């Protein structure tokens, strides 16, 4: 069976101030063409179909167009909700849409109930594990302490139990939306940390032939059987070095995996440039970036006059301008933003405690801070689900 694995469409999302809907429509067209020309047997979409719980109408219309085009090919599609999606909204009409070969899996309680698709060698069972917010699903899975590893492990126990009851030789594919240990994150994924831990071990997916992952925006291989497709388009300049693609996966009669990357259309290259304003304007080696979307970091000791206007004369698609004068990290003039760069909310809070009290928090106090941040993040997730 040949699968096309994609995820993290984020329909409705912009790239800085650039509307990406046209590029997203171009990707959908590329997806449909790939399905048709590469004789794909099933499409799997591993979450974050939309960028937010209540997407704009244009994004919903594009999703509707994608479903009609995929259904028109007669190729089954299995998709799950991600942490950006409203599972309840995405799942509306799932039972009816199911008849058209579009299988939406948004209910945690259905993790152990697969979509079964046959090929020449027998059945392939597709298990959809939507994003499992630990605080919201702990009762469903009977875990005492909510955490990503605990709820995913419980969901996978249901998968393995169902698979064990099926005919010998039944192959299996799991769709999941999670941060798996060994994956490389970018700046455009929403934080899903719980209890100070975001990642789960790849071993949680042991026992299935292929785990089609979503959430991280870079295409990457965790193991031969556990892979991220990544997002088909860039959503932050931290993805400047990404090669945006989908996975074309062949499962043979024994469940062995053969994988091939299928590149996605590139609407415009990304470039991260750094130097003084005069260096960026004069360097002939930067000519190749003149049509790219540009993030420019200026290292001038003093902020130059009209930097954006002058930059856009050479780089008309400059979208982000950062000022970072070359100074030692302990220089008092280093900006507050630079001092906080790369630090988590927990670390910033601990630094604040140390600053006002003269000593950092002890283990118990760190636990209180962690619980507070988890509560706020969970409340935000609950509010999104309820919208």
Tab-separated table of C-alpha atoms in Angstrom:
chain	number	residue	atom	x	y	z
A	1	UNK	CA	0.000	0.000	0.000
A	2	UNK	CA	1.307	3.426	-0.948
A	3	UNK	CA	0.616	6.253	1.526
A	4	UNK	CA	1.115	9.991	1.234
A	5	UNK	CA	1.914	11.411	4.676
A	6	UNK	CA	1.418	15.131	5.274
A	7	UNK	CA	0.511	17.349	8.241
A	8	UNK	CA	0.457	20.868	9.662
A	9	UNK	CA	-1.299	22.641	6.810
A	10	UNK	CA	-2.252	25.517	9.161
A	11	UNK	CA	-4.877	26.788	6.739
A	12	UNK	CA	-5.577	30.458	7.425
A	13	UNK	CA	-2.134	31.276	8.787
A	14	UNK	CA	-0.067	34.183	7.502
A	15	UNK	CA	3.708	34.480	7.244
A	16	UNK	CA	4.433	37.741	9.031
A	17	UNK	CA	2.195	40.128	7.059
A	18	UNK	CA	1.955	37.941	3.949
A	19	UNK	CA	-1.353	36.172	3.313
A	20	UNK	CA	-0.462	32.530	2.614
A	21	UNK	CA	-3.855	31.389	1.354
A	22	UNK	CA	-2.715	31.403	-2.286
A	23	UNK	CA	0.365	29.337	-1.423
A	24	UNK	CA	-1.794	26.969	0.642
A	25	UNK	CA	-4.141	26.520	-2.319
A	26	UNK	CA	-1.088	25.816	-4.483
A	27	UNK	CA	-0.022	23.117	-2.047
A	28	UNK	CA	-3.473	21.495	-2.098
A	29	UNK	CA	-3.275	21.383	-5.891
A	30	UNK	CA	0.188	19.806	-5.660
A	31	UNK	CA	-1.101	17.259	-3.146
A	32	UNK	CA	-3.974	16.229	-5.414
A	33	UNK	CA	-1.631	15.971	-8.421
A	34	UNK	CA	0.820	13.833	-6.434
A	35	UNK	CA	-1.967	11.492	-5.331
A	36	UNK	CA	-3.083	11.053	-8.925
A	37	UNK	CA	0.317	10.816	-10.631
A	38	UNK	CA	2.092	8.665	-8.039
A	39	UNK	CA	-0.712	6.097	-7.678
A	40	UNK	CA	-1.258	6.835	-3.980
A	41	UNK	CA	-3.597	4.402	-2.200
A	42	UNK	CA	-4.310	6.500	0.903
A	43	UNK	CA	-3.571	9.991	2.213
A	44	UNK	CA	-2.837	10.605	5.911
A	45	UNK	CA	-2.990	14.094	7.433
A	46	UNK	CA	-1.540	14.194	10.943
A	47	UNK	CA	-3.191	17.229	12.487
A	48	UNK	CA	-3.175	21.038	12.498
A	49	UNK	CA	-5.355	21.228	9.429
A	50	UNK	CA	-6.279	24.750	10.519
A	51	UNK	CA	-4.180	27.336	12.321
A	52	UNK	CA	-6.733	28.153	14.989
A	53	UNK	CA	-9.879	26.790	16.559
A	54	UNK	CA	-12.164	29.198	14.675
A	55	UNK	CA	-10.563	29.578	11.241
A	56	UNK	CA	-11.459	32.329	8.760
A	57	UNK	CA	-14.075	31.537	6.137
A	58	UNK	CA	-11.519	31.485	3.298
A	59	UNK	CA	-9.569	28.749	5.110
A	60	UNK	CA	-12.735	26.691	5.617
A	61	UNK	CA	-13.567	27.049	1.930
A	62	UNK	CA	-10.071	25.855	0.971
A	63	UNK	CA	-10.420	22.849	3.270
A	64	UNK	CA	-13.807	22.074	1.728
A	65	UNK	CA	-12.253	22.253	-1.741
A	66	UNK	CA	-9.447	19.899	-0.635
A	67	UNK	CA	-11.959	17.346	0.673
A	68	UNK	CA	-14.001	17.442	-2.531
A	69	UNK	CA	-10.924	17.001	-4.708
A	70	UNK	CA	-9.555	14.121	-2.642
A	71	UNK	CA	-12.955	12.422	-2.534
A	72	UNK	CA	-13.226	12.909	-6.287
A	73	UNK	CA	-10.069	10.875	-6.809
A	74	UNK	CA	-11.607	7.950	-4.960
A	75	UNK	CA	-8.505	7.711	-2.738
A	76	UNK	CA	-9.260	7.309	0.998
A	77	UNK	CA	-7.999	10.049	3.304
A	78	UNK	CA	-7.480	9.699	7.062
A	79	UNK	CA	-6.918	12.860	9.102
A	80	UNK	CA	-6.724	13.782	12.761
A	81	UNK	CA	-7.074	17.031	14.689
A	82	UNK	CA	-3.969	18.755	16.039
A	83	UNK	CA	-3.369	21.123	18.925
A	84	UNK	CA	-4.254	24.142	16.738
A	85	UNK	CA	-7.545	22.633	15.592
A	86	UNK	CA	-10.841	22.574	17.423
A	87	UNK	CA	-11.433	18.822	17.479
A	88	UNK	CA	-15.179	19.301	17.911
A	89	UNK	CA	-15.480	21.711	14.996
A	90	UNK	CA	-13.239	19.699	12.677
A	91	UNK	CA	-15.178	16.551	13.512
A	92	UNK	CA	-18.616	17.958	12.657
A	93	UNK	CA	-20.173	15.766	9.988
A	94	UNK	CA	-17.458	13.116	10.284
A	95	UNK	CA	-19.955	10.269	10.049
A	96	UNK	CA	-21.423	11.599	6.822
A	97	UNK	CA	-18.061	12.556	5.302
A	98	UNK	CA	-16.837	9.058	6.124
A	99	UNK	CA	-19.072	7.708	3.353
A	100	UNK	CA	-17.077	9.728	0.813
A	101	UNK	CA	-13.827	8.090	1.911
A	102	UNK	CA	-12.696	11.032	4.088
A	103	UNK	CA	-12.134	9.671	7.581
A	104	UNK	CA	-11.894	12.397	10.259
A	105	UNK	CA	-10.629	11.128	13.604
A	106	UNK	CA	-11.044	13.758	16.322
A	107	UNK	CA	-12.443	11.794	19.298
A	108	UNK	CA	-9.889	10.438	21.827
A	109	UNK	CA	-12.304	7.639	22.750
A	110	UNK	CA	-12.011	6.221	19.213
A	111	UNK	CA	-8.212	5.762	19.290
A	112	UNK	CA	-8.567	1.987	19.237
A	113	UNK	CA	-11.084	1.904	16.387
A	114	UNK	CA	-9.238	1.935	13.071
A	115	UNK	CA	-10.107	2.754	9.506
A	116	UNK	CA	-9.401	-0.547	7.726
A	117	UNK	CA	-8.325	-0.372	4.090
A	118	UNK	CA	-7.534	-3.481	2.014
A	119	UNK	CA	-4.848	-4.023	-0.612
A	120	UNK	CA	-3.572	-7.045	-2.536
A	121	UNK	CA	-1.880	-8.463	0.576
A	122	UNK	CA	-4.669	-8.011	3.131
A	123	UNK	CA	-5.800	-5.271	5.491
A	124	UNK	CA	-4.049	-2.147	6.717
A	125	UNK	CA	-5.514	-0.676	9.934
A	126	UNK	CA	-5.198	3.109	10.302
A	127	UNK	CA	-5.481	4.347	13.900
A	128	UNK	CA	-6.100	8.070	14.354
A	129	UNK	CA	-4.782	9.537	17.619
A	130	UNK	CA	-5.869	13.195	17.629
A	131	UNK	CA	-3.870	15.632	19.728
A	132	UNK	CA	-4.363	14.438	23.297
A	133	UNK	CA	-4.324	17.367	25.736
A	134	UNK	CA	-3.351	15.507	28.931
A	135	UNK	CA	-5.520	17.472	31.353
A	136	UNK	CA	-8.593	16.976	29.154
A	137	UNK	CA	-8.232	13.240	28.395
A	138	UNK	CA	-6.721	11.814	31.588
A	139	UNK	CA	-10.080	10.473	32.747
A	140	UNK	CA	-10.817	8.906	29.353
A	141	UNK	CA	-7.544	6.976	29.524
A	142	UNK	CA	-7.520	6.372	33.279
A	143	UNK	CA	-4.148	7.973	34.001
A	144	UNK	CA	-3.543	9.365	37.469
A	145	UNK	CA	-1.017	12.057	36.614
A	146	UNK	CA	-1.694	13.854	33.319
A	147	UNK	CA	1.270	13.979	30.965
A	148	UNK	CA	1.899	13.461	27.272
A	149	UNK	CA	3.711	10.163	27.661
A	150	UNK	CA	1.046	8.704	29.970
A	151	UNK	CA	-1.926	9.506	27.729
A	152	UNK	CA	-0.169	8.528	24.506
A	153	UNK	CA	0.961	5.250	26.055
A	154	UNK	CA	-2.616	4.530	27.162
A	155	UNK	CA	-3.940	5.334	23.681
A	156	UNK	CA	-1.318	3.073	22.110
A	157	UNK	CA	-2.301	0.275	24.503
A	158	UNK	CA	-5.772	0.445	22.939
A	159	UNK	CA	-4.228	0.368	19.462
A	160	UNK	CA	-2.128	-2.691	20.244
A	161	UNK	CA	-5.059	-4.465	21.892
A	162	UNK	CA	-7.251	-3.952	18.832
A	163	UNK	CA	-4.453	-4.973	16.473
A	164	UNK	CA	-3.817	-8.178	18.440
A	165	UNK	CA	-7.441	-9.203	17.925
A	166	UNK	CA	-7.225	-8.834	14.152
A	167	UNK	CA	-6.185	-11.395	11.559
A	168	UNK	CA	-2.479	-12.289	11.577
A	169	UNK	CA	-0.579	-10.205	9.055
A	170	UNK	CA	-2.754	-7.118	9.442
A	171	UNK	CA	-0.463	-4.132	8.938
A	172	UNK	CA	-0.860	-0.957	10.937
A	173	UNK	CA	-0.422	2.802	10.615
A	174	UNK	CA	-0.833	5.267	13.496
A	175	UNK	CA	-1.463	8.980	12.989
A	176	UNK	CA	-0.419	11.069	15.991
A	177	UNK	CA	0.148	14.732	16.817
A	178	UNK	CA	2.890	15.017	19.421
A	179	UNK	CA	6.451	16.098	20.197
A	180	UNK	CA	8.586	12.955	20.068
A	181	UNK	CA	12.059	12.824	21.607
A	182	UNK	CA	14.720	13.400	18.978
A	183	UNK	CA	12.577	15.748	16.929
A	184	UNK	CA	13.876	19.221	16.104
A	185	UNK	CA	11.481	22.079	16.817
A	186	UNK	CA	11.183	25.480	15.141
A	187	UNK	CA	9.796	28.816	16.321
A	188	UNK	CA	6.360	28.339	14.756
A	189	UNK	CA	4.988	25.434	16.820
A	190	UNK	CA	2.779	26.178	19.806
A	191	UNK	CA	4.233	25.056	23.135
A	192	UNK	CA	2.590	21.883	24.494
A	193	UNK	CA	4.800	21.462	27.565
A	194	UNK	CA	3.129	19.818	30.557
A	195	UNK	CA	4.895	19.513	33.887
A	196	UNK	CA	8.080	20.810	32.319
A	197	UNK	CA	8.036	17.981	29.741
A	198	UNK	CA	6.924	18.252	26.116
A	199	UNK	CA	8.539	15.241	24.441
A	200	UNK	CA	7.564	11.572	24.535
A	201	UNK	CA	9.877	8.669	23.613
A	202	UNK	CA	9.594	7.129	20.155
A	203	UNK	CA	9.223	3.731	21.829
A	204	UNK	CA	5.630	4.611	22.705
A	205	UNK	CA	4.804	3.688	19.089
A	206	UNK	CA	6.397	0.229	19.225
A	207	UNK	CA	4.292	-2.523	17.704
A	208	UNK	CA	2.973	-0.689	14.630
A	209	UNK	CA	4.408	-0.643	11.145
A	210	UNK	CA	4.399	3.122	10.621
A	211	UNK	CA	3.777	6.187	12.808
A	212	UNK	CA	2.816	9.242	10.752
A	213	UNK	CA	3.531	12.201	13.015
A	214	UNK	CA	2.456	15.825	12.999
A	215	UNK	CA	3.279	18.899	15.120
A	216	UNK	CA	6.935	19.647	14.307
A	217	UNK	CA	7.322	21.712	11.144
A	218	UNK	CA	10.548	20.171	9.870
A	219	UNK	CA	10.416	16.947	7.832
A	220	UNK	CA	12.451	14.436	9.823
A	221	UNK	CA	13.044	10.775	10.504
A	222	UNK	CA	12.963	9.724	14.163
A	223	UNK	CA	13.294	6.027	13.240
A	224	UNK	CA	12.616	4.240	9.970
A	225	UNK	CA	9.050	3.643	11.170
A	226	UNK	CA	8.457	6.953	12.984
A	227	UNK	CA	8.546	10.113	10.878
A	228	UNK	CA	7.387	13.723	10.732
A	229	UNK	CA	6.255	15.063	7.374
A	230	UNK	CA	6.633	18.656	8.568
A	231	UNK	CA	4.555	21.582	7.363
A	232	UNK	CA	4.242	22.004	3.591
A	233	UNK	CA	4.973	25.742	3.868
A	234	UNK	CA	7.231	27.825	6.130
A	235	UNK	CA	5.607	29.689	8.996
A	236	UNK	CA	8.678	31.284	10.626
A	237	UNK	CA	12.170	32.323	9.588
A	238	UNK	CA	13.522	29.544	11.815
A	239	UNK	CA	12.420	27.265	8.945
A	240	UNK	CA	14.715	28.975	6.423
A	241	UNK	CA	16.821	25.824	6.026
A	242	UNK	CA	13.869	23.418	5.829
A	243	UNK	CA	13.196	21.407	2.709
A	244	UNK	CA	9.406	21.341	2.675
A	245	UNK	CA	8.059	17.987	1.589
A	246	UNK	CA	5.700	15.066	2.157
A	247	UNK	CA	6.534	11.397	2.723
A	248	UNK	CA	5.582	8.832	0.114
A	249	UNK	CA	5.494	5.590	2.099
A	250	UNK	CA	5.278	2.090	0.631
A	251	UNK	CA	4.196	-0.707	2.997
A	252	UNK	CA	4.976	-4.121	1.564
A	253	UNK	CA	3.234	-7.397	2.378
A	254	UNK	CA	5.267	-7.818	5.574
A	255	UNK	CA	4.851	-4.208	6.767
A	256	UNK	CA	8.374	-3.163	5.804
A	257	UNK	CA	8.656	0.578	5.084
A	258	UNK	CA	10.179	2.262	2.029
A	259	UNK	CA	10.134	6.064	2.174
A	260	UNK	CA	10.611	8.806	-0.417
A	261	UNK	CA	10.402	12.562	0.057
A	262	UNK	CA	8.156	14.496	-2.323
A	263	UNK	CA	9.038	18.176	-2.429
A	264	UNK	CA	6.336	20.818	-1.996
A	265	UNK	CA	6.064	24.007	-4.087
A	266	UNK	CA	8.157	26.880	-2.737
A	267	UNK	CA	6.260	30.193	-2.966
A	268	UNK	CA	9.414	32.192	-2.211
A	269	UNK	CA	12.806	31.409	-0.669
A	270	UNK	CA	13.583	32.529	2.896
A	271	UNK	CA	16.784	34.343	3.843
A	272	UNK	CA	18.141	35.368	7.257
A	273	UNK	CA	20.715	38.103	6.761
A	274	UNK	CA	22.957	39.601	9.430
A	275	UNK	CA	25.355	42.547	9.363
A	276	UNK	CA	25.441	46.320	9.401
A	277	UNK	CA	22.994	48.081	7.130
A	278	UNK	CA	25.778	49.216	4.776
A	279	UNK	CA	27.159	45.661	4.584
A	280	UNK	CA	23.768	44.239	3.628
A	281	UNK	CA	23.201	46.926	1.008
A	282	UNK	CA	26.654	46.610	-0.570
A	283	UNK	CA	27.562	42.891	-0.393
A	284	UNK	CA	27.377	41.471	-3.952
A	285	UNK	CA	27.174	37.955	-2.523
A	286	UNK	CA	23.663	38.695	-1.267
A	287	UNK	CA	22.259	39.265	-4.749
A	288	UNK	CA	20.754	35.766	-4.744
A	289	UNK	CA	18.459	36.825	-1.865
A	290	UNK	CA	16.994	39.896	-3.544
A	291	UNK	CA	13.709	38.128	-4.385
A	292	UNK	CA	13.507	36.158	-1.126
A	293	UNK	CA	11.444	36.851	1.960
A	294	UNK	CA	14.085	38.408	4.201
A	295	UNK	CA	14.675	38.656	7.920
A	296	UNK	CA	17.433	41.226	8.416
A	297	UNK	CA	19.349	41.476	11.690
A	298	UNK	CA	21.249	44.757	11.875
A	299	UNK	CA	24.393	44.824	13.991
A	300	UNK	CA	25.059	48.574	13.731
A	301	UNK	CA	26.229	50.084	17.019
A	302	UNK	CA	23.765	52.933	16.478
A	303	UNK	CA	20.376	52.443	14.834
A	304	UNK	CA	20.634	53.790	11.276
A	305	UNK	CA	18.078	56.123	9.737
A	306	UNK	CA	15.181	54.634	7.717
A	307	UNK	CA	16.581	51.077	7.769
A	308	UNK	CA	13.457	49.335	6.454
A	309	UNK	CA	12.973	51.761	3.567
A	310	UNK	CA	16.619	51.429	2.558
A	311	UNK	CA	16.590	47.632	2.874
A	312	UNK	CA	13.478	47.230	0.769
A	313	UNK	CA	15.124	49.138	-2.073
A	314	UNK	CA	17.444	46.152	-2.493
A	315	UNK	CA	15.370	43.424	-0.829
A	316	UNK	CA	11.743	44.365	-1.623
A	317	UNK	CA	10.328	41.389	0.286
A	318	UNK	CA	11.922	42.195	3.648
A	319	UNK	CA	9.394	41.141	6.290
A	320	UNK	CA	11.304	41.244	9.567
A	321	UNK	CA	13.833	43.724	10.905
A	322	UNK	CA	15.790	42.949	14.066
A	323	UNK	CA	18.268	45.236	15.825
A	324	UNK	CA	21.084	43.371	17.556
A	325	UNK	CA	24.185	45.551	17.993
A	326	UNK	CA	27.315	43.479	18.508
A	327	UNK	CA	27.768	43.688	22.277
A	328	UNK	CA	28.865	41.321	25.012
A	329	UNK	CA	25.949	39.434	26.643
A	330	UNK	CA	26.600	41.161	29.992
A	331	UNK	CA	26.616	44.646	28.437
A	332	UNK	CA	23.882	46.655	30.248
A	333	UNK	CA	22.693	47.979	26.878
A	334	UNK	CA	21.830	44.512	25.594
A	335	UNK	CA	18.069	44.557	25.005
A	336	UNK	CA	15.647	42.816	27.324
A	337	UNK	CA	14.334	40.786	24.386
A	338	UNK	CA	17.823	39.488	23.576
A	339	UNK	CA	18.418	38.516	27.193
A	340	UNK	CA	15.196	36.485	27.166
A	341	UNK	CA	15.725	34.882	23.759
A	342	UNK	CA	15.473	31.097	23.915
A	343	UNK	CA	14.311	31.022	27.543
A	344	UNK	CA	11.078	29.364	28.619
A	345	UNK	CA	8.386	31.033	30.726
A	346	UNK	CA	9.466	28.815	33.615
A	347	UNK	CA	13.099	29.939	33.347
A	348	UNK	CA	12.117	33.602	33.128
A	349	UNK	CA	9.948	33.284	36.251
A	350	UNK	CA	12.751	31.532	38.140
A	351	UNK	CA	15.161	34.306	37.145
A	352	UNK	CA	12.678	36.892	38.433
A	353	UNK	CA	12.465	35.130	41.797
A	354	UNK	CA	16.258	35.107	42.007
A	355	UNK	CA	16.405	38.801	41.104
A	356	UNK	CA	13.933	40.026	43.735
A	357	UNK	CA	14.906	37.610	46.503
A	358	UNK	CA	18.599	37.148	45.930
A	359	UNK	CA	18.266	33.370	45.574
A	360	UNK	CA	16.455	31.174	43.094
A	361	UNK	CA	13.426	28.991	43.921
A	362	UNK	CA	13.842	25.616	45.607
A	363	UNK	CA	12.389	22.388	44.157
A	364	UNK	CA	8.996	22.873	45.807
A	365	UNK	CA	8.729	26.436	44.516
A	366	UNK	CA	9.722	25.328	41.024
A	367	UNK	CA	6.881	22.822	41.199
A	368	UNK	CA	4.426	25.582	42.142
A	369	UNK	CA	5.581	27.715	39.213
A	370	UNK	CA	5.364	24.757	36.837
A	371	UNK	CA	1.845	23.942	38.010
A	372	UNK	CA	0.792	27.568	37.537
A	373	UNK	CA	2.060	27.690	33.960
A	374	UNK	CA	0.464	24.307	33.192
A	375	UNK	CA	-2.863	25.532	34.582
A	376	UNK	CA	-2.826	28.673	32.443
A	377	UNK	CA	-1.907	26.730	29.293
A	378	UNK	CA	-4.571	24.098	29.982
A	379	UNK	CA	-7.226	26.759	30.630
A	380	UNK	CA	-6.386	28.328	27.279
A	381	UNK	CA	-6.768	24.930	25.588
A	382	UNK	CA	-10.130	24.367	27.303
A	383	UNK	CA	-11.372	27.790	26.198
A	384	UNK	CA	-10.361	27.081	22.586
A	385	UNK	CA	-12.196	23.751	22.637
A	386	UNK	CA	-15.313	25.461	24.004
A	387	UNK	CA	-15.361	28.196	21.343
